[in-house]
Amino acid sequence: MAALPPLTPSQRAEALEKALATRRERADLMVQLKSGKLTLPALLAREDDVVARLRVRRVLESLPGIGSIRAGQLLNDLSIAKNRRVQGLGEKQRAKLLDLFPPRD
C-alpha cells in the first residue's frame, strides 16, 4: 500500500472542512430520522455518498423506538453484519428492511 502524498496546509484545511460538513449532514439525517421527519424508505432512496457511507446499525438506532439492543436483534434477524454500511446492503437485505419499515402515507 502506497503512502499518501503530503498535503499543503490549505489542502489539509479544505479536507478537514469537507469532512466536518459531511459529519454534520450525517448527524442532521440521524436527527430527522429520530424525529420522524425522514423515513427509512426515503433515506434508502437517496443515492448520495453521505447516505451510502452510513452504518446500517446507526441508521436503525436513529429510528424512533429502536435502541441499541433492538437494532442488534434486527441486524441479526436480517443477516446483516453489524458493521455493514448502507452502500453494502444487498437487494434482499434492503427489501427486508423496507418490509419492516414501510413508507408512511
PDB file of N, CA and C in Angstrom, residues 24-101:
ATOM      1  N   ARG A  24     -21.640  16.708   9.731  1.00  0.00           N
ATOM      2  CA  ARG A  24     -22.825  17.483  10.121  1.00  0.00           C
ATOM      3  C   ARG A  24     -24.057  17.026   9.352  1.00  0.00           C
ATOM      4  N   GLU A  25     -23.896  16.755   8.064  1.00  0.00           N
ATOM      5  CA  GLU A  25     -25.027  16.302   7.261  1.00  0.00           C
ATOM      6  C   GLU A  25     -25.519  14.931   7.734  1.00  0.00           C
ATOM      7  N   ARG A  26     -24.597  14.035   8.055  1.00  0.00           N
ATOM      8  CA  ARG A  26     -24.986  12.721   8.586  1.00  0.00           C
ATOM      9  C   ARG A  26     -25.720  12.867   9.912  1.00  0.00           C
ATOM     10  N   ALA A  27     -25.221  13.724  10.779  1.00  0.00           N
ATOM     11  CA  ALA A  27     -25.873  13.949  12.075  1.00  0.00           C
ATOM     12  C   ALA A  27     -27.274  14.517  11.868  1.00  0.00           C
ATOM     13  N   ASP A  28     -27.422  15.423  10.925  1.00  0.00           N
ATOM     14  CA  ASP A  28     -28.733  16.012  10.634  1.00  0.00           C
ATOM     15  C   ASP A  28     -29.701  14.937  10.143  1.00  0.00           C
ATOM     16  N   LEU A  29     -29.219  14.025   9.304  1.00  0.00           N
ATOM     17  CA  LEU A  29     -30.070  12.927   8.825  1.00  0.00           C
ATOM     18  C   LEU A  29     -30.538  12.055   9.988  1.00  0.00           C
ATOM     19  N   MET A  30     -29.626  11.786  10.930  1.00  0.00           N
ATOM     20  CA  MET A  30     -29.988  10.955  12.074  1.00  0.00           C
ATOM     21  C   MET A  30     -31.035  11.654  12.951  1.00  0.00           C
ATOM     22  N   VAL A  31     -30.917  12.958  13.119  1.00  0.00           N
ATOM     23  CA  VAL A  31     -31.896  13.726  13.891  1.00  0.00           C
ATOM     24  C   VAL A  31     -33.256  13.697  13.191  1.00  0.00           C
ATOM     25  N   GLN A  32     -33.252  13.845  11.874  1.00  0.00           N
ATOM     26  CA  GLN A  32     -34.504  13.793  11.110  1.00  0.00           C
ATOM     27  C   GLN A  32     -35.169  12.426  11.222  1.00  0.00           C
ATOM     28  N   LEU A  33     -34.376  11.359  11.201  1.00  0.00           N
ATOM     29  CA  LEU A  33     -34.924  10.014  11.373  1.00  0.00           C
ATOM     30  C   LEU A  33     -35.548   9.865  12.753  1.00  0.00           C
ATOM     31  N   LYS A  34     -34.828  10.304  13.772  1.00  0.00           N
ATOM     32  CA  LYS A  34     -35.285  10.164  15.151  1.00  0.00           C
ATOM     33  C   LYS A  34     -36.588  10.934  15.379  1.00  0.00           C
ATOM     34  N   SER A  35     -36.712  12.098  14.752  1.00  0.00           N
ATOM     35  CA  SER A  35     -37.904  12.928  14.946  1.00  0.00           C
ATOM     36  C   SER A  35     -39.069  12.488  14.070  1.00  0.00           C
ATOM     37  N   GLY A  36     -38.814  11.629  13.095  1.00  0.00           N
ATOM     38  CA  GLY A  36     -39.880  11.169  12.212  1.00  0.00           C
ATOM     39  C   GLY A  36     -40.068  12.038  10.980  1.00  0.00           C
ATOM     40  N   LYS A  37     -39.242  13.065  10.817  1.00  0.00           N
ATOM     41  CA  LYS A  37     -39.337  13.926   9.630  1.00  0.00           C
ATOM     42  C   LYS A  37     -38.863  13.205   8.374  1.00  0.00           C
ATOM     43  N   LEU A  38     -38.008  12.209   8.561  1.00  0.00           N
ATOM     44  CA  LEU A  38     -37.464  11.432   7.462  1.00  0.00           C
ATOM     45  C   LEU A  38     -37.740   9.963   7.752  1.00  0.00           C
ATOM     46  N   THR A  39     -38.208   9.237   6.753  1.00  0.00           N
ATOM     47  CA  THR A  39     -38.490   7.813   6.930  1.00  0.00           C
ATOM     48  C   THR A  39     -37.321   6.986   6.403  1.00  0.00           C
ATOM     49  N   LEU A  40     -37.266   5.747   6.846  1.00  0.00           N
ATOM     50  CA  LEU A  40     -36.207   4.856   6.373  1.00  0.00           C
ATOM     51  C   LEU A  40     -36.282   4.660   4.854  1.00  0.00           C
ATOM     52  N   PRO A  41     -37.488   4.414   4.284  1.00  0.00           N
ATOM     53  CA  PRO A  41     -37.542   4.274   2.825  1.00  0.00           C
ATOM     54  C   PRO A  41     -37.035   5.518   2.087  1.00  0.00           C
ATOM     55  N   ALA A  42     -37.341   6.698   2.614  1.00  0.00           N
ATOM     56  CA  ALA A  42     -36.864   7.931   1.986  1.00  0.00           C
ATOM     57  C   ALA A  42     -35.348   8.037   2.077  1.00  0.00           C
ATOM     58  N   LEU A  43     -34.799   7.632   3.212  1.00  0.00           N
ATOM     59  CA  LEU A  43     -33.351   7.664   3.381  1.00  0.00           C
ATOM     60  C   LEU A  43     -32.675   6.688   2.424  1.00  0.00           C
ATOM     61  N   LEU A  44     -33.209   5.470   2.345  1.00  0.00           N
ATOM     62  CA  LEU A  44     -32.605   4.457   1.470  1.00  0.00           C
ATOM     63  C   LEU A  44     -32.763   4.799  -0.007  1.00  0.00           C
ATOM     64  N   ALA A  45     -33.746   5.628  -0.336  1.00  0.00           N
ATOM     65  CA  ALA A  45     -33.959   6.025  -1.726  1.00  0.00           C
ATOM     66  C   ALA A  45     -32.886   7.007  -2.195  1.00  0.00           C
ATOM     67  N   ARG A  46     -32.284   7.706  -1.235  1.00  0.00           N
ATOM     68  CA  ARG A  46     -31.215   8.643  -1.599  1.00  0.00           C
ATOM     69  C   ARG A  46     -29.989   7.858  -2.054  1.00  0.00           C
ATOM     70  N   GLU A  47     -29.357   8.335  -3.096  1.00  0.00           N
ATOM     71  CA  GLU A  47     -28.181   7.633  -3.618  1.00  0.00           C
ATOM     72  C   GLU A  47     -26.966   8.550  -3.625  1.00  0.00           C
ATOM     73  N   ASP A  48     -26.697   9.166  -2.492  1.00  0.00           N
ATOM     74  CA  ASP A  48     -25.517  10.026  -2.411  1.00  0.00           C
ATOM     75  C   ASP A  48     -24.491   9.413  -1.464  1.00  0.00           C
ATOM     76  N   ASP A  49     -23.306   9.974  -1.479  1.00  0.00           N
ATOM     77  CA  ASP A  49     -22.205   9.451  -0.675  1.00  0.00           C
ATOM     78  C   ASP A  49     -22.471   9.538   0.822  1.00  0.00           C
ATOM     79  N   VAL A  50     -23.175  10.563   1.237  1.00  0.00           N
ATOM     80  CA  VAL A  50     -23.433  10.747   2.665  1.00  0.00           C
ATOM     81  C   VAL A  50     -24.234   9.568   3.207  1.00  0.00           C
ATOM     82  N   VAL A  51     -25.298   9.197   2.517  1.00  0.00           N
ATOM     83  CA  VAL A  51     -26.142   8.079   2.953  1.00  0.00           C
ATOM     84  C   VAL A  51     -25.411   6.753   2.742  1.00  0.00           C
ATOM     85  N   ALA A  52     -24.732   6.618   1.633  1.00  0.00           N
ATOM     86  CA  ALA A  52     -24.058   5.359   1.315  1.00  0.00           C
ATOM     87  C   ALA A  52     -23.040   4.970   2.384  1.00  0.00           C
ATOM     88  N   ARG A  53     -22.407   5.941   3.015  1.00  0.00           N
ATOM     89  CA  ARG A  53     -21.351   5.651   3.984  1.00  0.00           C
ATOM     90  C   ARG A  53     -21.862   5.482   5.415  1.00  0.00           C
ATOM     91  N   LEU A  54     -23.171   5.639   5.631  1.00  0.00           N
ATOM     92  CA  LEU A  54     -23.744   5.442   6.963  1.00  0.00           C
ATOM     93  C   LEU A  54     -23.745   3.962   7.324  1.00  0.00           C
ATOM     94  N   ARG A  55     -23.503   3.662   8.565  1.00  0.00           N
ATOM     95  CA  ARG A  55     -23.611   2.282   9.025  1.00  0.00           C
ATOM     96  C   ARG A  55     -25.083   1.965   9.277  1.00  0.00           C
ATOM     97  N   VAL A  56     -25.505   0.784   8.852  1.00  0.00           N
ATOM     98  CA  VAL A  56     -26.900   0.387   8.970  1.00  0.00           C
ATOM     99  C   VAL A  56     -27.319   0.379  10.438  1.00  0.00           C
ATOM    100  N   ARG A  57     -26.465  -0.073  11.306  1.00  0.00           N
ATOM    101  CA  ARG A  57     -26.799  -0.115  12.741  1.00  0.00           C
ATOM    102  C   ARG A  57     -27.107   1.284  13.267  1.00  0.00           C
ATOM    103  N   ARG A  58     -26.300   2.266  12.872  1.00  0.00           N
ATOM    104  CA  ARG A  58     -26.525   3.642  13.313  1.00  0.00           C
ATOM    105  C   ARG A  58     -27.856   4.164  12.782  1.00  0.00           C
ATOM    106  N   VAL A  59     -28.179   3.812  11.559  1.00  0.00           N
ATOM    107  CA  VAL A  59     -29.461   4.225  10.975  1.00  0.00           C
ATOM    108  C   VAL A  59     -30.610   3.624  11.778  1.00  0.00           C
ATOM    109  N   LEU A  60     -30.526   2.330  12.073  1.00  0.00           N
ATOM    110  CA  LEU A  60     -31.596   1.673  12.827  1.00  0.00           C
ATOM    111  C   LEU A  60     -31.731   2.271  14.224  1.00  0.00           C
ATOM    112  N   GLU A  61     -30.611   2.547  14.868  1.00  0.00           N
ATOM    113  CA  GLU A  61     -30.655   3.123  16.211  1.00  0.00           C
ATOM    114  C   GLU A  61     -31.246   4.531  16.201  1.00  0.00           C
ATOM    115  N   SER A  62     -31.242   5.178  15.057  1.00  0.00           N
ATOM    116  CA  SER A  62     -31.800   6.526  14.945  1.00  0.00           C
ATOM    117  C   SER A  62     -33.301   6.517  14.686  1.00  0.00           C
ATOM    118  N   LEU A  63     -33.865   5.357  14.427  1.00  0.00           N
ATOM    119  CA  LEU A  63     -35.312   5.283  14.208  1.00  0.00           C
ATOM    120  C   LEU A  63     -36.031   5.367  15.552  1.00  0.00           C
ATOM    121  N   PRO A  64     -37.197   6.015  15.574  1.00  0.00           N
ATOM    122  CA  PRO A  64     -37.947   6.123  16.829  1.00  0.00           C
ATOM    123  C   PRO A  64     -38.292   4.747  17.394  1.00  0.00           C
ATOM    124  N   GLY A  65     -38.041   4.565  18.683  1.00  0.00           N
ATOM    125  CA  GLY A  65     -38.402   3.327  19.362  1.00  0.00           C
ATOM    126  C   GLY A  65     -37.422   2.188  19.202  1.00  0.00           C
ATOM    127  N   ILE A  66     -36.299   2.435  18.530  1.00  0.00           N
ATOM    128  CA  ILE A  66     -35.307   1.370  18.343  1.00  0.00           C
ATOM    129  C   ILE A  66     -34.015   1.795  19.008  1.00  0.00           C
ATOM    130  N   GLY A  67     -33.576   0.983  19.941  1.00  0.00           N
ATOM    131  CA  GLY A  67     -32.334   1.259  20.641  1.00  0.00           C
ATOM    132  C   GLY A  67     -31.235   0.326  20.179  1.00  0.00           C
ATOM    133  N   SER A  68     -30.185   0.298  20.919  1.00  0.00           N
ATOM    134  CA  SER A  68     -29.014  -0.489  20.569  1.00  0.00           C
ATOM    135  C   SER A  68     -29.317  -1.991  20.523  1.00  0.00           C
ATOM    136  N   ILE A  69     -30.026  -2.474  21.528  1.00  0.00           N
ATOM    137  CA  ILE A  69     -30.311  -3.913  21.599  1.00  0.00           C
ATOM    138  C   ILE A  69     -31.231  -4.337  20.460  1.00  0.00           C
ATOM    139  N   ARG A  70     -32.307  -3.591  20.239  1.00  0.00           N
ATOM    140  CA  ARG A  70     -33.258  -3.931  19.171  1.00  0.00           C
ATOM    141  C   ARG A  70     -32.584  -3.839  17.802  1.00  0.00           C
ATOM    142  N   ALA A  71     -31.728  -2.842  17.610  1.00  0.00           N
ATOM    143  CA  ALA A  71     -31.012  -2.705  16.341  1.00  0.00           C
ATOM    144  C   ALA A  71     -30.133  -3.930  16.100  1.00  0.00           C
ATOM    145  N   GLY A  72     -29.449  -4.390  17.149  1.00  0.00           N
ATOM    146  CA  GLY A  72     -28.625  -5.589  17.021  1.00  0.00           C
ATOM    147  C   GLY A  72     -29.444  -6.818  16.677  1.00  0.00           C
ATOM    148  N   GLN A  73     -30.627  -6.945  17.306  1.00  0.00           N
ATOM    149  CA  GLN A  73     -31.506  -8.069  17.007  1.00  0.00           C
ATOM    150  C   GLN A  73     -31.976  -8.019  15.551  1.00  0.00           C
ATOM    151  N   LEU A  74     -32.337  -6.825  15.081  1.00  0.00           N
ATOM    152  CA  LEU A  74     -32.794  -6.679  13.694  1.00  0.00           C
ATOM    153  C   LEU A  74     -31.684  -7.046  12.718  1.00  0.00           C
ATOM    154  N   LEU A  75     -30.478  -6.577  12.990  1.00  0.00           N
ATOM    155  CA  LEU A  75     -29.357  -6.915  12.110  1.00  0.00           C
ATOM    156  C   LEU A  75     -29.132  -8.417  12.075  1.00  0.00           C
ATOM    157  N   ASN A  76     -29.219  -9.049  13.227  1.00  0.00           N
ATOM    158  CA  ASN A  76     -29.047 -10.494  13.303  1.00  0.00           C
ATOM    159  C   ASN A  76     -30.160 -11.217  12.542  1.00  0.00           C
ATOM    160  N   ASP A  77     -31.411 -10.798  12.768  1.00  0.00           N
ATOM    161  CA  ASP A  77     -32.553 -11.429  12.093  1.00  0.00           C
ATOM    162  C   ASP A  77     -32.486 -11.277  10.580  1.00  0.00           C
ATOM    163  N   LEU A  78     -31.950 -10.148  10.110  1.00  0.00           N
ATOM    164  CA  LEU A  78     -31.892  -9.871   8.677  1.00  0.00           C
ATOM    165  C   LEU A  78     -30.574 -10.328   8.039  1.00  0.00           C
ATOM    166  N   SER A  79     -29.727 -10.959   8.823  1.00  0.00           N
ATOM    167  CA  SER A  79     -28.418 -11.431   8.351  1.00  0.00           C
ATOM    168  C   SER A  79     -27.581 -10.291   7.770  1.00  0.00           C
ATOM    169  N   ILE A  80     -27.543  -9.189   8.510  1.00  0.00           N
ATOM    170  CA  ILE A  80     -26.742  -8.033   8.110  1.00  0.00           C
ATOM    171  C   ILE A  80     -25.604  -7.910   9.125  1.00  0.00           C
ATOM    172  N   ALA A  81     -24.388  -7.811   8.623  1.00  0.00           N
ATOM    173  CA  ALA A  81     -23.221  -7.676   9.506  1.00  0.00           C
ATOM    174  C   ALA A  81     -23.337  -6.390  10.318  1.00  0.00           C
ATOM    175  N   LYS A  82     -22.841  -6.418  11.550  1.00  0.00           N
ATOM    176  CA  LYS A  82     -23.001  -5.273  12.449  1.00  0.00           C
ATOM    177  C   LYS A  82     -22.262  -4.033  11.968  1.00  0.00           C
ATOM    178  N   ASN A  83     -21.266  -4.189  11.123  1.00  0.00           N
ATOM    179  CA  ASN A  83     -20.520  -3.030  10.625  1.00  0.00           C
ATOM    180  C   ASN A  83     -20.852  -2.696   9.166  1.00  0.00           C
ATOM    181  N   ARG A  84     -21.928  -3.253   8.644  1.00  0.00           N
ATOM    182  CA  ARG A  84     -22.320  -3.031   7.239  1.00  0.00           C
ATOM    183  C   ARG A  84     -22.754  -1.587   7.023  1.00  0.00           C
ATOM    184  N   ARG A  85     -22.360  -1.028   5.907  1.00  0.00           N
ATOM    185  CA  ARG A  85     -22.777   0.314   5.527  1.00  0.00           C
ATOM    186  C   ARG A  85     -23.967   0.202   4.562  1.00  0.00           C
ATOM    187  N   VAL A  86     -24.707   1.279   4.424  1.00  0.00           N
ATOM    188  CA  VAL A  86     -25.893   1.281   3.562  1.00  0.00           C
ATOM    189  C   VAL A  86     -25.518   0.888   2.137  1.00  0.00           C
ATOM    190  N   GLN A  87     -24.384   1.360   1.646  1.00  0.00           N
ATOM    191  CA  GLN A  87     -23.973   1.042   0.281  1.00  0.00           C
ATOM    192  C   GLN A  87     -23.693  -0.445   0.093  1.00  0.00           C
ATOM    193  N   GLY A  88     -23.420  -1.163   1.176  1.00  0.00           N
ATOM    194  CA  GLY A  88     -23.089  -2.577   1.088  1.00  0.00           C
ATOM    195  C   GLY A  88     -24.278  -3.507   1.246  1.00  0.00           C
ATOM    196  N   LEU A  89     -25.476  -2.945   1.398  1.00  0.00           N
ATOM    197  CA  LEU A  89     -26.662  -3.790   1.539  1.00  0.00           C
ATOM    198  C   LEU A  89     -27.002  -4.463   0.210  1.00  0.00           C
ATOM    199  N   GLY A  90     -27.342  -5.738   0.288  1.00  0.00           N
ATOM    200  CA  GLY A  90     -27.790  -6.441  -0.900  1.00  0.00           C
ATOM    201  C   GLY A  90     -29.256  -6.134  -1.173  1.00  0.00           C
ATOM    202  N   GLU A  91     -29.733  -6.513  -2.331  1.00  0.00           N
ATOM    203  CA  GLU A  91     -31.129  -6.243  -2.705  1.00  0.00           C
ATOM    204  C   GLU A  91     -32.108  -6.880  -1.726  1.00  0.00           C
ATOM    205  N   LYS A  92     -31.833  -8.123  -1.337  1.00  0.00           N
ATOM    206  CA  LYS A  92     -32.741  -8.824  -0.417  1.00  0.00           C
ATOM    207  C   LYS A  92     -32.726  -8.181   0.964  1.00  0.00           C
ATOM    208  N   GLN A  93     -31.547  -7.794   1.437  1.00  0.00           N
ATOM    209  CA  GLN A  93     -31.448  -7.150   2.747  1.00  0.00           C
ATOM    210  C   GLN A  93     -32.189  -5.816   2.741  1.00  0.00           C
ATOM    211  N   ARG A  94     -32.029  -5.058   1.670  1.00  0.00           N
ATOM    212  CA  ARG A  94     -32.708  -3.769   1.544  1.00  0.00           C
ATOM    213  C   ARG A  94     -34.223  -3.970   1.506  1.00  0.00           C
ATOM    214  N   ALA A  95     -34.656  -4.982   0.763  1.00  0.00           N
ATOM    215  CA  ALA A  95     -36.095  -5.267   0.659  1.00  0.00           C
ATOM    216  C   ALA A  95     -36.669  -5.679   2.020  1.00  0.00           C
ATOM    217  N   LYS A  96     -35.930  -6.494   2.775  1.00  0.00           N
ATOM    218  CA  LYS A  96     -36.399  -6.909   4.106  1.00  0.00           C
ATOM    219  C   LYS A  96     -36.507  -5.715   5.048  1.00  0.00           C
ATOM    220  N   LEU A  97     -35.540  -4.814   4.964  1.00  0.00           N
ATOM    221  CA  LEU A  97     -35.583  -3.605   5.796  1.00  0.00           C
ATOM    222  C   LEU A  97     -36.806  -2.758   5.439  1.00  0.00           C
ATOM    223  N   LEU A  98     -37.079  -2.624   4.156  1.00  0.00           N
ATOM    224  CA  LEU A  98     -38.220  -1.830   3.716  1.00  0.00           C
ATOM    225  C   LEU A  98     -39.539  -2.491   4.090  1.00  0.00           C
ATOM    226  N   ASP A  99     -39.559  -3.827   4.158  1.00  0.00           N
ATOM    227  CA  ASP A  99     -40.763  -4.532   4.612  1.00  0.00           C
ATOM    228  C   ASP A  99     -41.029  -4.259   6.094  1.00  0.00           C
ATOM    229  N   LEU A 100     -39.965  -4.189   6.886  1.00  0.00           N
ATOM    230  CA  LEU A 100     -40.108  -3.913   8.320  1.00  0.00           C
ATOM    231  C   LEU A 100     -40.499  -2.472   8.601  1.00  0.00           C
ATOM    232  N   PHE A 101     -40.053  -1.560   7.753  1.00  0.00           N
ATOM    233  CA  PHE A 101     -40.329  -0.130   7.958  1.00  0.00           C
ATOM    234  C   PHE A 101     -40.923   0.455   6.678  1.00  0.00           C
TER     235      PHE A 101
END
